[in-house]
Every structure is written in C-alpha cells, then in structure tokens.
Coordinates of C-alpha atoms and ligand atoms in Angstrom, one line a residue:
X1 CA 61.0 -45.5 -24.7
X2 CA 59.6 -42.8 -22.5
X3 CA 60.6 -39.4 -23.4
X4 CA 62.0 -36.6 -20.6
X5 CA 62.6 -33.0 -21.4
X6 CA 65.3 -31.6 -19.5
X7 CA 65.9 -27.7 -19.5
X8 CA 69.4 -26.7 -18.7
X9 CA 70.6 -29.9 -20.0
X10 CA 73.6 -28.6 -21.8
X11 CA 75.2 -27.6 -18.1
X12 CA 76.5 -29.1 -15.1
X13 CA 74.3 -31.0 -13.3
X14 CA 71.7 -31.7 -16.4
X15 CA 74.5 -33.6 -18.8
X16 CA 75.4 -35.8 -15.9
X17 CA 71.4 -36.5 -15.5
X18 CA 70.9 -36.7 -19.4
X19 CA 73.9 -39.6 -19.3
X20 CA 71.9 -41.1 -16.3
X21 CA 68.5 -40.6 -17.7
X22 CA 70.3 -42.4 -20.8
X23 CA 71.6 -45.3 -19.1
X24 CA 68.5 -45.5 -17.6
X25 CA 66.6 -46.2 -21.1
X26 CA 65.0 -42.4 -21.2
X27 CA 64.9 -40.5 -24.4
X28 CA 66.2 -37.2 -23.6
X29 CA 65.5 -33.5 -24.6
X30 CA 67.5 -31.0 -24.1
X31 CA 66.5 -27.3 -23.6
X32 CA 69.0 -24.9 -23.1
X33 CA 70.0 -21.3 -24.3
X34 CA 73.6 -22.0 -23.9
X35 CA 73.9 -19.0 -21.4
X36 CA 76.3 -20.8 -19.1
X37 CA 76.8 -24.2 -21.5
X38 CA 77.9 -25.6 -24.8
X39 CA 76.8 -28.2 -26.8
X40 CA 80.5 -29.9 -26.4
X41 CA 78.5 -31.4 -23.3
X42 CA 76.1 -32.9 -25.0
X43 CA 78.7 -34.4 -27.6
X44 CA 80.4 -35.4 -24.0
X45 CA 76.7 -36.9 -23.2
X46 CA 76.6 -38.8 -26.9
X47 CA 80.7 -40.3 -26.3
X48 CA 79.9 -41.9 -22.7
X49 CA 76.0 -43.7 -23.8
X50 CA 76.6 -43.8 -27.8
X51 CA 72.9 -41.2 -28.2
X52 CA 73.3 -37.9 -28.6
X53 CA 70.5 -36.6 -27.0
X54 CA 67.7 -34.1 -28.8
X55 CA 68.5 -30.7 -28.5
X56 CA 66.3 -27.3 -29.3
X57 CA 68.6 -24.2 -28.4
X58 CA 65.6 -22.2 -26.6
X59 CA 65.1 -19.6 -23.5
X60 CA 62.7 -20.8 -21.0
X61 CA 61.6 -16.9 -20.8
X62 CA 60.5 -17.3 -24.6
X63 CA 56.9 -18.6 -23.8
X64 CA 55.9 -18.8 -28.0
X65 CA 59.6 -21.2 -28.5
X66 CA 58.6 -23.0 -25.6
X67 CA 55.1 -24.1 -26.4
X68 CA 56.7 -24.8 -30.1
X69 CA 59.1 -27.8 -28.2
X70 CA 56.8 -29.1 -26.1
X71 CA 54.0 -29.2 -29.0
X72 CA 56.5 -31.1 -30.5
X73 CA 57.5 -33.7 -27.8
X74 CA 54.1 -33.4 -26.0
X75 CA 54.2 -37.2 -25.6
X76 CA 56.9 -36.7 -22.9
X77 CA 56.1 -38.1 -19.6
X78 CA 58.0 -35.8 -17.6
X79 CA 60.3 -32.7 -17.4
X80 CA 63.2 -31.9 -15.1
X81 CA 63.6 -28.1 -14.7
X82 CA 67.5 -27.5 -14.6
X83 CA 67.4 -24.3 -16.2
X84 CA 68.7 -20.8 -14.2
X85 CA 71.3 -18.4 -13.1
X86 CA 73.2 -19.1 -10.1
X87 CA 75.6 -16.9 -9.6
X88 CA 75.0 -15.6 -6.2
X89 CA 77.1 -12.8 -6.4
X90 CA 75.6 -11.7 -9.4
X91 CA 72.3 -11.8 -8.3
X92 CA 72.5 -9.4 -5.5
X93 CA 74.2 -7.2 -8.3
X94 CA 70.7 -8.2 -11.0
X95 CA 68.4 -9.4 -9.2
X96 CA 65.9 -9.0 -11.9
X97 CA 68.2 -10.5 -13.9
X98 CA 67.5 -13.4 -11.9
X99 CA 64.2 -13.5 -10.8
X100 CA 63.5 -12.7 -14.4
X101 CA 65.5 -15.5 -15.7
X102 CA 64.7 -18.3 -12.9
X103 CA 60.6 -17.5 -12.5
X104 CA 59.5 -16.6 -16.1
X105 CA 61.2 -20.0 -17.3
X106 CA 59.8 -21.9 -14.2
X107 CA 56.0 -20.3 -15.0
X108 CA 57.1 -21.2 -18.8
X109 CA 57.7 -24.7 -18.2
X110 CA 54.7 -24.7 -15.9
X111 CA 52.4 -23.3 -18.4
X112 CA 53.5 -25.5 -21.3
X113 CA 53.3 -28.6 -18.7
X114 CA 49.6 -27.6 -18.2
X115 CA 48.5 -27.1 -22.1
X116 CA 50.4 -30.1 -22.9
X117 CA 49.6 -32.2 -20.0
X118 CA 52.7 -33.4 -19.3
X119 CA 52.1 -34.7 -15.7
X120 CA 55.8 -34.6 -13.8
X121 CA 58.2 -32.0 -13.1
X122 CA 61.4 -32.2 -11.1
X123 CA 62.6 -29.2 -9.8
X124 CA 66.6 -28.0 -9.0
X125 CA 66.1 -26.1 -5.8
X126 CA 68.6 -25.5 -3.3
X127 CA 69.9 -26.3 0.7
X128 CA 70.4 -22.3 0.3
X129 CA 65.8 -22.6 1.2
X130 CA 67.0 -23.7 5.1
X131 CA 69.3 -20.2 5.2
X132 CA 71.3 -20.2 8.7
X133 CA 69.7 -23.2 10.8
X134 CA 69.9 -23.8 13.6
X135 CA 69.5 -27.9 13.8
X136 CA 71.9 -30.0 12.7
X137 CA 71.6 -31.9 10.2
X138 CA 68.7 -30.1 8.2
X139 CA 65.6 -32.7 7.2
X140 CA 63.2 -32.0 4.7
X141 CA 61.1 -30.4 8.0
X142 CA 63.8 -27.9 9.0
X143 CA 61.7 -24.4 8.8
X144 CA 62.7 -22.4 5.4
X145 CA 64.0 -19.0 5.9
X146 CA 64.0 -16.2 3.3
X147 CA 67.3 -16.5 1.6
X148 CA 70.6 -14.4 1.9
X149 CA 70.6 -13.8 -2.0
X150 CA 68.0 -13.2 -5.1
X151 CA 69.1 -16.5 -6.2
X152 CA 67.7 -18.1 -3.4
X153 CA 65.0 -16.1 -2.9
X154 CA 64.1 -18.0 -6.6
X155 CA 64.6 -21.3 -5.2
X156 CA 62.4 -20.7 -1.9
X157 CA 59.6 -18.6 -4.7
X158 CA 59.7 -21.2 -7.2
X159 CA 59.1 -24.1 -4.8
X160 CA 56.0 -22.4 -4.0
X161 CA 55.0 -21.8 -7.2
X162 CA 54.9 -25.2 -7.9
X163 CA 53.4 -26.2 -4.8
X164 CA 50.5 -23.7 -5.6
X165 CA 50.3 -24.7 -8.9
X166 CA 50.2 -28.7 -8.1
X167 CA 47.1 -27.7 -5.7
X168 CA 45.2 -26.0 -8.4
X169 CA 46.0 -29.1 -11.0
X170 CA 44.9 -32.8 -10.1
X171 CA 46.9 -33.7 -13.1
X172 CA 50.6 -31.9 -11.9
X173 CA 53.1 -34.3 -9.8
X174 CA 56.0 -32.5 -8.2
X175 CA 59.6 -33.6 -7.1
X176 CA 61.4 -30.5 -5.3
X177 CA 65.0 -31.5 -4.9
X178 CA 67.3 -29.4 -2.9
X179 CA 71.1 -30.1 -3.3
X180 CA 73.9 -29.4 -1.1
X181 CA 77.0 -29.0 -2.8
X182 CA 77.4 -30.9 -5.9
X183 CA 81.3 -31.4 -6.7
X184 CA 82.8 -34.0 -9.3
X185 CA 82.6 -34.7 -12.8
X186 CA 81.8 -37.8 -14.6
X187 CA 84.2 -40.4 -14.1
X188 CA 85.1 -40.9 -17.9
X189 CA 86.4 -36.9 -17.9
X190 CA 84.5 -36.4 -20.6
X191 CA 81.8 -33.7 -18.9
X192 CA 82.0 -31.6 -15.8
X193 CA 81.9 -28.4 -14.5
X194 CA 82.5 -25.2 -16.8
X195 CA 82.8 -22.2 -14.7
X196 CA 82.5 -18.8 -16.2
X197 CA 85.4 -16.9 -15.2
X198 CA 86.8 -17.3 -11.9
X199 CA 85.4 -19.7 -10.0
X200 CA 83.0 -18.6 -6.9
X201 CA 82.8 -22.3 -5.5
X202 CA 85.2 -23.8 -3.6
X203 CA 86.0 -27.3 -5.7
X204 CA 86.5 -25.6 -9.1
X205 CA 88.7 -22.9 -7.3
X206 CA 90.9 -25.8 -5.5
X207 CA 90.9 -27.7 -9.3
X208 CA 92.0 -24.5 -11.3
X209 CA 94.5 -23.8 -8.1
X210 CA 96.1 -27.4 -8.2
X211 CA 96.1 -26.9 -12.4
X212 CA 98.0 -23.6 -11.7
X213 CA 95.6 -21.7 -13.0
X214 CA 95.1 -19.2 -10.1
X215 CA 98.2 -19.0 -8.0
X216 CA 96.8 -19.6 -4.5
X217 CA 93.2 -20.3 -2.7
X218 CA 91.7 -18.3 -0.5
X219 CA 90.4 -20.3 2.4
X220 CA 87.4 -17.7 3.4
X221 CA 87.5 -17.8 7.6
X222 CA 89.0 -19.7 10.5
X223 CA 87.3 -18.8 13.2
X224 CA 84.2 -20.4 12.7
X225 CA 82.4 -22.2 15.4
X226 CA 82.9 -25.7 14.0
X227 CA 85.4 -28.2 14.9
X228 CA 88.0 -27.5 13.3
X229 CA 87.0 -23.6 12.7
X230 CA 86.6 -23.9 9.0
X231 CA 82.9 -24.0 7.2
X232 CA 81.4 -27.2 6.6
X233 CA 79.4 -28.2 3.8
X234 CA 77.8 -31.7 2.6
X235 CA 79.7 -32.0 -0.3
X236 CA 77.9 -34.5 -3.0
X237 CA 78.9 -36.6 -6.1
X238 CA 77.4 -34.9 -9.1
X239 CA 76.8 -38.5 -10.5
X240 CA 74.8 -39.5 -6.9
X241 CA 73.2 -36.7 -7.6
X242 CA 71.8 -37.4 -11.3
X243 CA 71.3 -40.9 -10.2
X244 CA 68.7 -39.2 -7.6
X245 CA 66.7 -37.7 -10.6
X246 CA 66.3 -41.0 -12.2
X247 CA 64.8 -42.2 -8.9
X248 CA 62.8 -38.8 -8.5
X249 CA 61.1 -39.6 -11.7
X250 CA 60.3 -43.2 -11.6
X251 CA 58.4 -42.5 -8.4
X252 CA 56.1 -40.4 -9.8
X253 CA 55.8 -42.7 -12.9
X254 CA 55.0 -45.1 -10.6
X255 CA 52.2 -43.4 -9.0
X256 CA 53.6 -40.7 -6.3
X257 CA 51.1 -38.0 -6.3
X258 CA 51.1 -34.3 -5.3
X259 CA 54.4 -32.4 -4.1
X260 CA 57.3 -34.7 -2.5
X261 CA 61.0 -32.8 -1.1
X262 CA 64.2 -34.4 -0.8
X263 CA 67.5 -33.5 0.1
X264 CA 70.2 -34.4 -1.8
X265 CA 73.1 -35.0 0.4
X266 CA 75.7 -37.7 1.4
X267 CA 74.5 -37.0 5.4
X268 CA 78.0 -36.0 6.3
X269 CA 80.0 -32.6 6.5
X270 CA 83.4 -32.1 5.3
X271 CA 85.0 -28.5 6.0
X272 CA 87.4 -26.4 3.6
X273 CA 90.2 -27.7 5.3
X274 CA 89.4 -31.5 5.2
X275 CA 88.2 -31.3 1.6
X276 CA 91.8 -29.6 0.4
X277 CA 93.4 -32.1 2.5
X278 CA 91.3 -34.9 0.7
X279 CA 92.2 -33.5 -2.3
X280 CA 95.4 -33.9 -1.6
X281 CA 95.6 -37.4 -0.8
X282 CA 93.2 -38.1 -3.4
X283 CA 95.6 -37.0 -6.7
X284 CA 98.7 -36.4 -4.5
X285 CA 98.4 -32.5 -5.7
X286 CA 98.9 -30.0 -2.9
X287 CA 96.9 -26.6 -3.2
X288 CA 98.5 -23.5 -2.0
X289 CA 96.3 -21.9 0.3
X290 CA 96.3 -18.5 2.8
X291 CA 93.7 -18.2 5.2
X292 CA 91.4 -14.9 4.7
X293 CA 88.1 -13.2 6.2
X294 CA 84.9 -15.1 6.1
X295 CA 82.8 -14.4 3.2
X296 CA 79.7 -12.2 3.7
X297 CA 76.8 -14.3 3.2
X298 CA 78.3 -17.4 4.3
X299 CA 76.4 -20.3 6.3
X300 CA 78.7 -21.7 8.8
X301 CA 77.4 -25.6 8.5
X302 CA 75.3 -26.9 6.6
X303 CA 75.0 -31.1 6.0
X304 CA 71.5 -32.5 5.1
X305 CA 69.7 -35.5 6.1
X306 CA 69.0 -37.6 3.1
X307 CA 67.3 -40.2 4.8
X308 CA 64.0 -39.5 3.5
X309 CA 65.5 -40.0 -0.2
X310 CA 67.5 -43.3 1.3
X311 CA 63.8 -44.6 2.4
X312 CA 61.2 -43.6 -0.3
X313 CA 63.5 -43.2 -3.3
X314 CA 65.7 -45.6 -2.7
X315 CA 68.5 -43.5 -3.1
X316 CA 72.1 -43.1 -1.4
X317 CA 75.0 -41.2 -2.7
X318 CA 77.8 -44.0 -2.2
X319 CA 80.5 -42.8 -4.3
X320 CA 83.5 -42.4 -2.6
X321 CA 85.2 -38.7 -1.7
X322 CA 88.2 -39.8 -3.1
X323 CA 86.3 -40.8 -6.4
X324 CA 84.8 -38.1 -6.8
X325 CA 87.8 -35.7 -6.4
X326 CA 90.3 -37.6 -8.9
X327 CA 87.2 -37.2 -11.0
X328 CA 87.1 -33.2 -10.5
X329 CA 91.1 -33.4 -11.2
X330 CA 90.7 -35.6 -14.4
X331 CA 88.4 -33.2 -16.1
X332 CA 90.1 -30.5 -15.0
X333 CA 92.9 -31.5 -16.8
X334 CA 90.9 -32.3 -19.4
X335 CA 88.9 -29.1 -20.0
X336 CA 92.4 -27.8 -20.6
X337 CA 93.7 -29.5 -23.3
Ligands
LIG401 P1 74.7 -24.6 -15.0 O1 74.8 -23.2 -15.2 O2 75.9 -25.5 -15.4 O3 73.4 -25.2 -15.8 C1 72.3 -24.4 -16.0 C2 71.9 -24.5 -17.5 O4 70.7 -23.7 -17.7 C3 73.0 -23.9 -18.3 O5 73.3 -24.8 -19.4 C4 72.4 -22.6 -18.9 O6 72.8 -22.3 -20.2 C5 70.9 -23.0 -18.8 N1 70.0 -21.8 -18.7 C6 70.0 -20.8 -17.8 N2 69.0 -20.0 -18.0 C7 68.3 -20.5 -19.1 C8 67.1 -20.1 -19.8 N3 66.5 -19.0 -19.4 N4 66.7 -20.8 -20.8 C9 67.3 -21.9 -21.2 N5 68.4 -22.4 -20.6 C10 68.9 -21.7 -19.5 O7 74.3 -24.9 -13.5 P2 74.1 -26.3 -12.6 O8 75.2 -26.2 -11.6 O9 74.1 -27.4 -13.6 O10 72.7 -26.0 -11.9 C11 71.5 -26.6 -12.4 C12 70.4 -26.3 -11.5 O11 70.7 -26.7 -10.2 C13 70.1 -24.8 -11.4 O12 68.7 -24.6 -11.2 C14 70.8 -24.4 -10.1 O13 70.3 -23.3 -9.5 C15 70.6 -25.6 -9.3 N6 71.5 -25.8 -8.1 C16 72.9 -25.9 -8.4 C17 73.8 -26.1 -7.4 C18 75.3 -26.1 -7.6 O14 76.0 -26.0 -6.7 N7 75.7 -26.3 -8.9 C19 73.3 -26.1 -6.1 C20 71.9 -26.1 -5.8 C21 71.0 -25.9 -6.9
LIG402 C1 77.2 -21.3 -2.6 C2 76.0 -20.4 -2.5 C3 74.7 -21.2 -2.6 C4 74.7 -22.0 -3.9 C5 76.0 -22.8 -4.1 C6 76.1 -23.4 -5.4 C7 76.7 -18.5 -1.0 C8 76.5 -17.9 0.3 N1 76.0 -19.7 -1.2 O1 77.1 -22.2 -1.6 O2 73.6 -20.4 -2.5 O3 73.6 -22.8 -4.0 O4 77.1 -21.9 -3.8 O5 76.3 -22.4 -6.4 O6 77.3 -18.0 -1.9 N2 85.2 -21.2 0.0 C9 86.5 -20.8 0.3 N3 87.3 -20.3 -0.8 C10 86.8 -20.2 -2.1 C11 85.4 -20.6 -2.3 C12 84.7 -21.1 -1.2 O7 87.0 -20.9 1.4 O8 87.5 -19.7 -2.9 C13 84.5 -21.9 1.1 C14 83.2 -21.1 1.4 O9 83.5 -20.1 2.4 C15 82.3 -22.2 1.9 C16 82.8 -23.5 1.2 O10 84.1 -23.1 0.7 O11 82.5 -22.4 3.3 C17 81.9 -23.8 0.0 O12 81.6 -22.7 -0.8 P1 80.9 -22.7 -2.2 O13 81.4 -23.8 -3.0 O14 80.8 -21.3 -2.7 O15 79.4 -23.2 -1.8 P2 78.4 -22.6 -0.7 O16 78.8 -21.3 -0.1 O17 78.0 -23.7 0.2

C-alpha cells in the first residue's frame, strides 16, 4: 500500500480527500493542529471506508514535530499540503498571522520533503492567484495578479516557492491545484464543512439560513455587470474535487515530472441568485434573502477552464448541482444534531 501524508486532513477539503485517497487503496496520514478541525472528521473518514486513518496532532510551523512525522512515515510516496488559514477577512486583519501560518508550514513541509526525500507534493492553491481577469473563462495561462487579500498573497507566494524549490531539486515533483469554489459535503452526511462562527461563504451561509440558524442572507450586490446582475462563481463538488487529488498524484507516480497547474472547476458559472434558486428546487427549502451592497474585495466572475485537468488527468467534476446541494443540506442537518 503506498503511503500519503496529508496536512490539514482533519478539515474540509482534506477528509473528503483522505475518504478518496482511501477508496483509492492509499494509506493515509493525517497532519493537522486542529485549528479550524476536529478529529470527529476523521471518525467521519473511519465510518464511510471502515480505516481510520493515521493521525499525529502537529503544526506545520513546528519544524522539530514535523521532521519527527515524516522520520517516521519517510517511506511515503507523496504529500498533499492542505494545511492553512483562509479566512480572508481575517487576514487583512493578521496578515502575519497568515503568511506566518501558510509559508512557514509550506517551507516545513518543503524542508522535511527534501531530508526525507519524499518526491511529490500537491499543493491547495486558489482561483483567488487570477485576481480580477479580464478573459473569461480563466485557463491555467490566464496572467496571475497580486491578490486582493494576505491569504492570497500566500497562495500566489507559495506556488512560487515551490516552483523555485522544484528547479533547485531534480528529485521534487509538483501539482499546484487551484480551486474555485468548493461547496457540498459527502454524500453519506457523515463529513462536511465546519465553519467557525458565522459563515463568510456563500453555501454554508444559505445552509445555516435554510436550518434557521441566521434569520436571513444577504445577497452582497445586484448591479453587477453579469447577466443577471448577481456574481458568478464556478461552484465545485467537494467530492470532484478530492477525486482530482487522487488523479493529481497518480500522475506523478506515474512519471510526471517538474511543476504541473490545474484548475479545479466544473467550466460553468452559477451566480448567487441561480445557486439559491437551485437550492431551492434541490431540498424544496426556500432561503430568505434581502439584496445588499457588493462586498469590498469581491471578483465579479470568475469560472475556470478545467480542460487541461479533463485532458491530462483525466478528470471531470460530473456530480450533479442538485447532488451536491441535498448533500450540503444533509450534513447541515446533520452537524446539528
Ligand atoms: P479547513 O480550514 O477546513 O482545513 C484546513 C485544515 O488545516 C484545518 O483542519 C486546520 O486545522 C489545519 N491547519 C491550519 N493551519 C495549520 C497548521 N499550521 N498546522 C497544521 N494544521 C493546520 O479549510 P479547507 O476549506 O479544507 O481548505 C483546505 C486548503 O484549500 C487550504 O489550503 C485552503 O486555503 C485551500 N482552498 C480552500 C478553498 C475553499 O473555498 N474551501 C478554496 C481555495 C483554496
Ligand atoms: C472567497 C474568497 C476567496 C477564497 C474563497 C474560499 C473573497 C474576496 N474571496 O471567494 O479568496 O478562496 O472565499 O474561502 O473573499 N455572497 C453573498 N452573501 C454571503 C456570502 C457570499 O452574496 O453571505 C456572494 C459573494 O458576494 C460572492 C459569492 O457569494 O459573489 C461567493 O462568495 P464566497 O463563498 O465568499 O466565495 P468567493 O468570494 O468566491
């Protein structure tokens, strides 16, 4: 079995990947510091493939606790760096907080990679690298733009670190993967999404709206210059979106060399106002919803093109919207019991 450490594995995105990596036959590691997580996600991880998977509670910042795990699983053949802060908001409040947090654990995982030799590292980075742009939809060659935030100031710096790091290292593969907007859960309800407080994304906000939770959502700006004036977004299953890690990885095991970017999209925008609506017809729940100023900070339209991934990875995201809605609402009913 080939062994995968996965930092940030105890949250969102990494326990739907450590269920994939699962199903895929992987062994998994899991390095997290439980910042934004708990290890009720991992149990989650254990209930849907029957393994629980390994688990050393550890900062990426600590360098000496890092070396100590990967000492120990040094016959990995691969890591997938989940691990960072990504609160956007916050970030401009700490940023560094953040650049602290996101680029010491990056150079971390980096470093231990190197002693170890461990030869292939996924990266989480971000559509937030393209900024404003001005092509629609974005490929893989759209220009990068400094980011509106620290945080993505960390996801632009840390692809470069890598990509300066891979040069200076025969032995170092790379996989930079930049999501849109992940949304979902898995379908089982048994993990999802755990915001910290109120929500600052859109599909958790509609979820904890429709639950009652927060009385009404605030649609952020009408007057945009899309079709129907909302924003529009490339919203993506968060279990596509695993699935794409598997696929990451297995291409460099299978020889890709060097530093390779995808996007992670579905290729198609929704805006605020459709996705509500699908929501809607999805779990027959309506959300109450008032119309309010655009956000500071806030792209008008973003959707990616994924066909690079589609051609060389093999890789579509072909889950439904309405699946992956009723999946949201199932663990958000769920996380409340
Ligand atoms: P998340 O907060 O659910 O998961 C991140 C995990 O990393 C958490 O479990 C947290 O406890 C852990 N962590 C944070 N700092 C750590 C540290 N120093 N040491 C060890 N563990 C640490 O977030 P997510 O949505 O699953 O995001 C995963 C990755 O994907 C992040 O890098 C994020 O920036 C990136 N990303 C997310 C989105 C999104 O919309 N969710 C979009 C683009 C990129
Ligand atoms: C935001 C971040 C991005 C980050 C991503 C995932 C900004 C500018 N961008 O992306 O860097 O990678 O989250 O963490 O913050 N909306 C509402 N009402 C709400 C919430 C959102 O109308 O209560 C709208 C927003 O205006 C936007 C869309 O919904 O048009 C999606 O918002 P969100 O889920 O926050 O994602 P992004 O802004 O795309």
């Amino acid at each position: 079995m080939q062994k995968i450490i996965i930092t940030g594995g105890a949250g969102y995105i990494g326990s739907h990947t450590a269920v994939a990596l699962q199903q895929a036959g992987f062994q998994v590691v899991v390095i997290d510091n439980l910042s934004n997580s708990s290890v009720l996600s991992l149990d989650g991880v254990a209930r849907i493939t029957g393994t629980h998977p390994l688990f050393a509670q550890v900062d990426c910042t600590d360098l000496e606790s890092m070396r100590a795990v990967f000492e120990q699983h040094s016959d990995s053949v691969g890591v997938i760096h989940f691990a960072a802060l990504k609160a956007v908001g916050e970030s401009v409040e700490q940023p560094l907080l953040y650049y602290r947090n996101n680029l010491d654990g990056l150079i971390n995982v980096l470093t231990c990679m190197s002693e170890f030799k461990i030869p292939n590292i996924v990266f989480s980075s971000s559509a937030t690298v393209y900024g404003v742009p001005s092509v629609l939809p974005v490929t893989e060659e759209t220009p990068l733009q400094p980011a509106t935030s620290p945080y993505g100031q960390t996801k632009v710096i840390g692809e470069s670190i890598i990509r300066d790091t891979v040069a200076a290292n025969a032995g170092l593969n790379a996989t930079l993967l930049r999501y849109f907007n992940p949304i979902g859960a898995h379908p089982s309800g048994l993990i999802g999404e755990r915001p910290n407080g109120v929500p600052n994304n859109l599909m958790p906000y509609i979820t904890q709206t429709a639950a009652g939770i927060r009385p009404i959502l605030r649609v952020f700006g009408n007057d945009y210059d899309t079709p129907d004036g909302y924003c529009v977004r490339d919203y993506i299953d968060v279990n596509d979106l695993a699935m794409a890690h598997v696929a990451a990885l297995r291409h460099m095991l299978d020889g890709a060399t060097g530093v390779s970017t995808f996007n992670l999209g579905t290729g198609r925008g929704y805006s605020v106002m459709e996705l509500i609506n699908a929501f809607r017809d999805a779990t027959g729940v309506d959300v109450p919803y008032e119309i309010v100023a655009r956000r500071a900070g806030d792209v008008p339209a973003i959707w990616a093109d994924a066909s690079l991934a589609g051609r060389v990875l093999n890789w579509h995201a072909d889950t439904p919207l309405s699946e992956t809605l009723s999946s949201a609402w199932l663990w958000q009913q769920n996380s409340e019991k």
